Each structure stands twice: as C-alpha cells, then as structure tokens.
C-alpha cells in the first residue's frame, strides 16, 4: 500500500513538472563554457555542501553503493588527462546538448525523489536505489521536453569534465553506468557537473519540493564510448549522495541521444 501511494505521489509530481516542459528546467548558458561553470543546483562553480558532507575518492562499502570519503582529492592525474583528451575530441554541439540533457534530467529526478516525502531514517539503500531507477525514465522525458527546440549551438558546454565535484561533493569522478540503461559498448561516464540537492535555478515547482531530505547532493554525467576515434556520447547519467548515510548511488543512466 505504501509503495503504491509513493508511486502515485511521484507520478503526480512528474505530471506537474511537465507543465514546465516549454522552458528549460535548469539554467541554459549561451556560448562555450570555460570549464568552471556552475551546476544547476549551485550558485557558482566553487560551492561546497552546506552541511560539510561530501568528499572524494568514494570506496566500496559492500552495500552496493559507495561511501563518500573526504580524503581531500579528486580524480587521479591519469583520469583527468584522459577525460580532458576525450572531451576535446567530442563534437562541441553534441557535448553541449549532452551536458544540458544530463543536468536537466538530474533536476527532474531530484524533484521526483524528494516529492515522495520519504523518511530518510527508514529508507534503506536498496529502496533508494530502486526509487532512483524507477523515476529515471520519466525524468529523462522531462529533460528532453525542456530542451525541445533548443539550438545546440547556443548552449554552453564544459570543455573538460568537472573533476572537482569528486572532492567537493563526494561523487565518483569516472566510472561506467551502474543503474538504468547500460550501454552495450565499452564506455566511461565523466562527471560533468554537481551541486546540493536544492536546485535554485530549476523550475519553481522543483525548487518547492527539493528539501534536501533524502538526497544530500547530486552529480550529472556524460557517458562516452571509448576505444574509438573520435569518441561518441552514448548515455547521460545522474549520481546521488544519500542524506542519511552519505552513500553514493549511480550513475543512473539513460541512452543518448
């Protein structure tokens, strides 16, 4: 009964979010970015979690998630170098649209999860993982609707992955899709943006229901097929840090384009 009630509530929220489908769900910047732009859920590119949570170098704790450990570092030099090389080889318009799609999907998914009004003290890791996977398809549909008709050439894009998100928010900097859609090719997902669960630049309805209760912070990902030249975007994804145990989940991926 409780599960059905939760599903119904989130379905209502997703329908409500669809009312904003005629405008972007997050800030749409015009022109190429400089690699230091802000994630939709933060006021600037250098913000850190308000409650001091996060960190980098998440490690496997045996629960299926990864516990965010504050070791003061981000990605390894090798990861950063490879990520910068791959981003440099991607078509700028494709990268811009994929980045915007990943950020908008993350906004919608954050709104759906928080709208369920789940007590973070009672939801376990498996239930949260299932909830994220369940609402990811709807979040992706909303992201596409928000960006419908947008000219990719007008979108800002990040010229390198935002690896500092691993340090500041505790998300994995580079990994393959773990949930949702799994590309049937060799791929890596690069952290593209991050922020607290509160999303001041999302539609008002999203901002009203984001309470930072279940999810502490978020990261969006651009997933790229590797081992080919040039590389190509095959998926976008969202990562989440749980508020209760500071566990990283994701990336929860959806296919691209």
JSON list of N, CA and C in Angstrom, two decimals, residues 48 55 76:
[
{"chain": "A", "resi": 48, "resn": "UNK", "atom": "N", "xyz": [30.42, 24.36, -2.05]},
{"chain": "A", "resi": 48, "resn": "UNK", "atom": "CA", "xyz": [30.55, 23.08, -1.38]},
{"chain": "A", "resi": 48, "resn": "UNK", "atom": "C", "xyz": [29.29, 22.81, -0.60]},
{"chain": "A", "resi": 55, "resn": "UNK", "atom": "N", "xyz": [33.12, 14.93, -0.16]},
{"chain": "A", "resi": 55, "resn": "UNK", "atom": "CA", "xyz": [34.48, 14.44, -0.16]},
{"chain": "A", "resi": 55, "resn": "UNK", "atom": "C", "xyz": [34.70, 13.71, -1.45]},
{"chain": "A", "resi": 76, "resn": "UNK", "atom": "N", "xyz": [42.38, 11.06, -10.25]},
{"chain": "A", "resi": 76, "resn": "UNK", "atom": "CA", "xyz": [43.83, 10.90, -10.39]},
{"chain": "A", "resi": 76, "resn": "UNK", "atom": "C", "xyz": [44.31, 11.70, -11.60]}
]
